[in-house]
């Protein structure tokens, strides 16, 4: 969890590495992707019940899967655009960052036995 907060805290700094606005947005997408993978890494094991201290109901498992997949799909779409040489917009990057923060809030809540409203904000439902 500390790694996710650290990675999230570094996003603005890492995003500044590019020299053009497009390069900075591209870097931000890659940074969010890295943060997502750190945060989402324990989800499959938690769903299987293999993470001590995390007990998810069937509903919470479904929410975690859908919320995680939603953010993953958004990242993949932007990364594919970058890979294909297409420009991405600041609006799309901002939406990704917002959805990532909602996912972080959702997953943090699910791990503690609650289902935050943030889960519904990214397609996880409530």
PDB file of C-alpha atoms in Angstrom, residues 13-125:
ATOM      1  CA  UNK A  13       7.215  14.619 -10.872  1.00  0.00           C
ATOM      2  CA  UNK A  14       7.525  11.783 -13.340  1.00  0.00           C
ATOM      3  CA  UNK A  15       5.059  13.369 -15.723  1.00  0.00           C
ATOM      4  CA  UNK A  16       7.360  16.351 -16.006  1.00  0.00           C
ATOM      5  CA  UNK A  17      10.067  14.223 -17.672  1.00  0.00           C
ATOM      6  CA  UNK A  18       8.821  14.814 -21.226  1.00  0.00           C
ATOM      7  CA  UNK A  19       9.807  17.851 -23.229  1.00  0.00           C
ATOM      8  CA  UNK A  20       6.554  18.426 -25.130  1.00  0.00           C
ATOM      9  CA  UNK A  21       2.994  18.479 -23.822  1.00  0.00           C
ATOM     10  CA  UNK A  22       2.271  15.219 -25.669  1.00  0.00           C
ATOM     11  CA  UNK A  23       5.384  13.561 -24.239  1.00  0.00           C
ATOM     12  CA  UNK A  24       4.373  14.663 -20.745  1.00  0.00           C
ATOM     13  CA  UNK A  25       0.877  13.237 -21.179  1.00  0.00           C
ATOM     14  CA  UNK A  26       2.313   9.998 -22.564  1.00  0.00           C
ATOM     15  CA  UNK A  27       4.638   9.730 -19.568  1.00  0.00           C
ATOM     16  CA  UNK A  28       1.728  10.334 -17.209  1.00  0.00           C
ATOM     17  CA  UNK A  29      -0.166   7.415 -18.770  1.00  0.00           C
ATOM     18  CA  UNK A  30       2.839   5.140 -18.304  1.00  0.00           C
ATOM     19  CA  UNK A  31       3.255   6.340 -14.717  1.00  0.00           C
ATOM     20  CA  UNK A  32      -0.393   5.650 -13.900  1.00  0.00           C
ATOM     21  CA  UNK A  33       0.009   2.216 -15.469  1.00  0.00           C
ATOM     22  CA  UNK A  34       2.941   1.465 -13.177  1.00  0.00           C
ATOM     23  CA  UNK A  35       1.041   2.707 -10.128  1.00  0.00           C
ATOM     24  CA  UNK A  36      -2.005   0.672 -11.149  1.00  0.00           C
ATOM     25  CA  UNK A  37       0.021  -2.535 -11.341  1.00  0.00           C
ATOM     26  CA  UNK A  38       1.522  -1.956  -7.894  1.00  0.00           C
ATOM     27  CA  UNK A  39      -1.907  -1.266  -6.403  1.00  0.00           C
ATOM     28  CA  UNK A  40      -3.779  -4.043  -8.221  1.00  0.00           C
ATOM     29  CA  UNK A  41      -1.118  -6.731  -7.819  1.00  0.00           C
ATOM     30  CA  UNK A  42      -2.692  -8.398  -4.734  1.00  0.00           C
ATOM     31  CA  UNK A  43      -6.257  -8.429  -6.101  1.00  0.00           C
ATOM     32  CA  UNK A  44      -6.169 -11.915  -7.684  1.00  0.00           C
ATOM     33  CA  UNK A  45      -4.768 -13.435  -4.494  1.00  0.00           C
ATOM     34  CA  UNK A  46      -7.237 -11.488  -2.331  1.00  0.00           C
ATOM     35  CA  UNK A  47     -10.114 -12.759  -4.456  1.00  0.00           C
ATOM     36  CA  UNK A  48      -8.884 -16.321  -3.914  1.00  0.00           C
ATOM     37  CA  UNK A  49      -8.711 -15.663  -0.158  1.00  0.00           C
ATOM     38  CA  UNK A  50      -4.936 -15.989  -0.073  1.00  0.00           C
ATOM     39  CA  UNK A  51      -4.118 -12.601   1.478  1.00  0.00           C
ATOM     40  CA  UNK A  52      -4.129 -12.600   5.275  1.00  0.00           C
ATOM     41  CA  UNK A  53      -6.335  -9.896   6.728  1.00  0.00           C
ATOM     42  CA  UNK A  54      -8.419  -9.392   3.586  1.00  0.00           C
ATOM     43  CA  UNK A  55     -11.770 -11.140   3.411  1.00  0.00           C
ATOM     44  CA  UNK A  56     -13.997 -10.159   0.525  1.00  0.00           C
ATOM     45  CA  UNK A  57     -17.620 -11.067   0.030  1.00  0.00           C
ATOM     46  CA  UNK A  58     -18.677 -12.376  -3.378  1.00  0.00           C
ATOM     47  CA  UNK A  59     -20.134  -8.950  -4.131  1.00  0.00           C
ATOM     48  CA  UNK A  60     -16.894  -7.220  -3.140  1.00  0.00           C
ATOM     49  CA  UNK A  61     -14.898  -9.657  -5.286  1.00  0.00           C
ATOM     50  CA  UNK A  62     -17.076  -8.765  -8.263  1.00  0.00           C
ATOM     51  CA  UNK A  63     -16.713  -5.050  -7.549  1.00  0.00           C
ATOM     52  CA  UNK A  64     -12.915  -5.351  -7.258  1.00  0.00           C
ATOM     53  CA  UNK A  65     -12.726  -7.234 -10.558  1.00  0.00           C
ATOM     54  CA  UNK A  66     -14.956  -4.760 -12.426  1.00  0.00           C
ATOM     55  CA  UNK A  67     -13.297  -1.658 -10.960  1.00  0.00           C
ATOM     56  CA  UNK A  68      -9.823  -2.981 -11.695  1.00  0.00           C
ATOM     57  CA  UNK A  69     -10.770  -4.019 -15.229  1.00  0.00           C
ATOM     58  CA  UNK A  70     -12.322  -0.626 -15.904  1.00  0.00           C
ATOM     59  CA  UNK A  71      -9.107   1.222 -15.035  1.00  0.00           C
ATOM     60  CA  UNK A  72      -6.985  -1.370 -16.833  1.00  0.00           C
ATOM     61  CA  UNK A  73      -9.064  -0.951 -20.001  1.00  0.00           C
ATOM     62  CA  UNK A  74      -8.713   2.814 -19.821  1.00  0.00           C
ATOM     63  CA  UNK A  75      -4.934   2.541 -19.450  1.00  0.00           C
ATOM     64  CA  UNK A  76      -4.708   0.012 -22.291  1.00  0.00           C
ATOM     65  CA  UNK A  77      -6.745   2.222 -24.605  1.00  0.00           C
ATOM     66  CA  UNK A  78      -4.484   5.208 -24.012  1.00  0.00           C
ATOM     67  CA  UNK A  79      -1.339   3.101 -24.298  1.00  0.00           C
ATOM     68  CA  UNK A  80      -2.580   1.680 -27.604  1.00  0.00           C
ATOM     69  CA  UNK A  81      -3.183   5.204 -28.885  1.00  0.00           C
ATOM     70  CA  UNK A  82       0.357   6.149 -27.893  1.00  0.00           C
ATOM     71  CA  UNK A  83       1.778   2.988 -29.466  1.00  0.00           C
ATOM     72  CA  UNK A  84      -0.116   3.730 -32.693  1.00  0.00           C
ATOM     73  CA  UNK A  85       1.339   7.240 -32.770  1.00  0.00           C
ATOM     74  CA  UNK A  86      -1.957   8.960 -32.056  1.00  0.00           C
ATOM     75  CA  UNK A  87      -2.149  12.047 -29.893  1.00  0.00           C
ATOM     76  CA  UNK A  88      -3.908  11.780 -26.574  1.00  0.00           C
ATOM     77  CA  UNK A  89      -5.777  14.610 -24.912  1.00  0.00           C
ATOM     78  CA  UNK A  90      -5.329  16.221 -21.540  1.00  0.00           C
ATOM     79  CA  UNK A  91      -8.995  15.445 -20.893  1.00  0.00           C
ATOM     80  CA  UNK A  92      -8.369  11.717 -21.373  1.00  0.00           C
ATOM     81  CA  UNK A  93      -5.288  11.804 -19.143  1.00  0.00           C
ATOM     82  CA  UNK A  94      -7.168  13.714 -16.442  1.00  0.00           C
ATOM     83  CA  UNK A  95     -10.028  11.195 -16.628  1.00  0.00           C
ATOM     84  CA  UNK A  96      -7.543   8.343 -16.219  1.00  0.00           C
ATOM     85  CA  UNK A  97      -5.980   9.985 -13.180  1.00  0.00           C
ATOM     86  CA  UNK A  98      -9.407  10.584 -11.636  1.00  0.00           C
ATOM     87  CA  UNK A  99     -10.469   7.000 -12.279  1.00  0.00           C
ATOM     88  CA  UNK A 100      -7.199   5.697 -10.856  1.00  0.00           C
ATOM     89  CA  UNK A 101      -7.781   7.677  -7.660  1.00  0.00           C
ATOM     90  CA  UNK A 102     -11.334   6.290  -7.473  1.00  0.00           C
ATOM     91  CA  UNK A 103      -9.955   2.791  -7.959  1.00  0.00           C
ATOM     92  CA  UNK A 104      -7.391   3.358  -5.208  1.00  0.00           C
ATOM     93  CA  UNK A 105     -10.140   4.534  -2.826  1.00  0.00           C
ATOM     94  CA  UNK A 106     -12.381   1.651  -3.841  1.00  0.00           C
ATOM     95  CA  UNK A 107      -9.742  -1.028  -3.373  1.00  0.00           C
ATOM     96  CA  UNK A 108      -8.570   0.456  -0.073  1.00  0.00           C
ATOM     97  CA  UNK A 109     -12.147   0.347   1.213  1.00  0.00           C
ATOM     98  CA  UNK A 110     -12.808  -3.158  -0.042  1.00  0.00           C
ATOM     99  CA  UNK A 111      -9.716  -4.431   1.739  1.00  0.00           C
ATOM    100  CA  UNK A 112     -11.068  -3.072   5.017  1.00  0.00           C
ATOM    101  CA  UNK A 113     -14.555  -4.500   4.502  1.00  0.00           C
ATOM    102  CA  UNK A 114     -16.355  -1.396   3.233  1.00  0.00           C
ATOM    103  CA  UNK A 115     -17.578  -0.533  -0.238  1.00  0.00           C
ATOM    104  CA  UNK A 116     -16.869   3.152  -0.895  1.00  0.00           C
ATOM    105  CA  UNK A 117     -18.906   5.240  -3.326  1.00  0.00           C
ATOM    106  CA  UNK A 118     -15.718   5.518  -5.388  1.00  0.00           C
ATOM    107  CA  UNK A 119     -16.323   1.931  -6.533  1.00  0.00           C
ATOM    108  CA  UNK A 120     -19.469   2.999  -8.391  1.00  0.00           C
ATOM    109  CA  UNK A 121     -17.626   5.945  -9.931  1.00  0.00           C
ATOM    110  CA  UNK A 122     -15.443   3.590 -11.971  1.00  0.00           C
ATOM    111  CA  UNK A 123     -17.948   0.939 -12.879  1.00  0.00           C
ATOM    112  CA  UNK A 124     -17.508  -1.296  -9.862  1.00  0.00           C
ATOM    113  CA  UNK A 125     -21.005  -0.579  -8.531  1.00  0.00           C
TER     114      UNK A 125
END
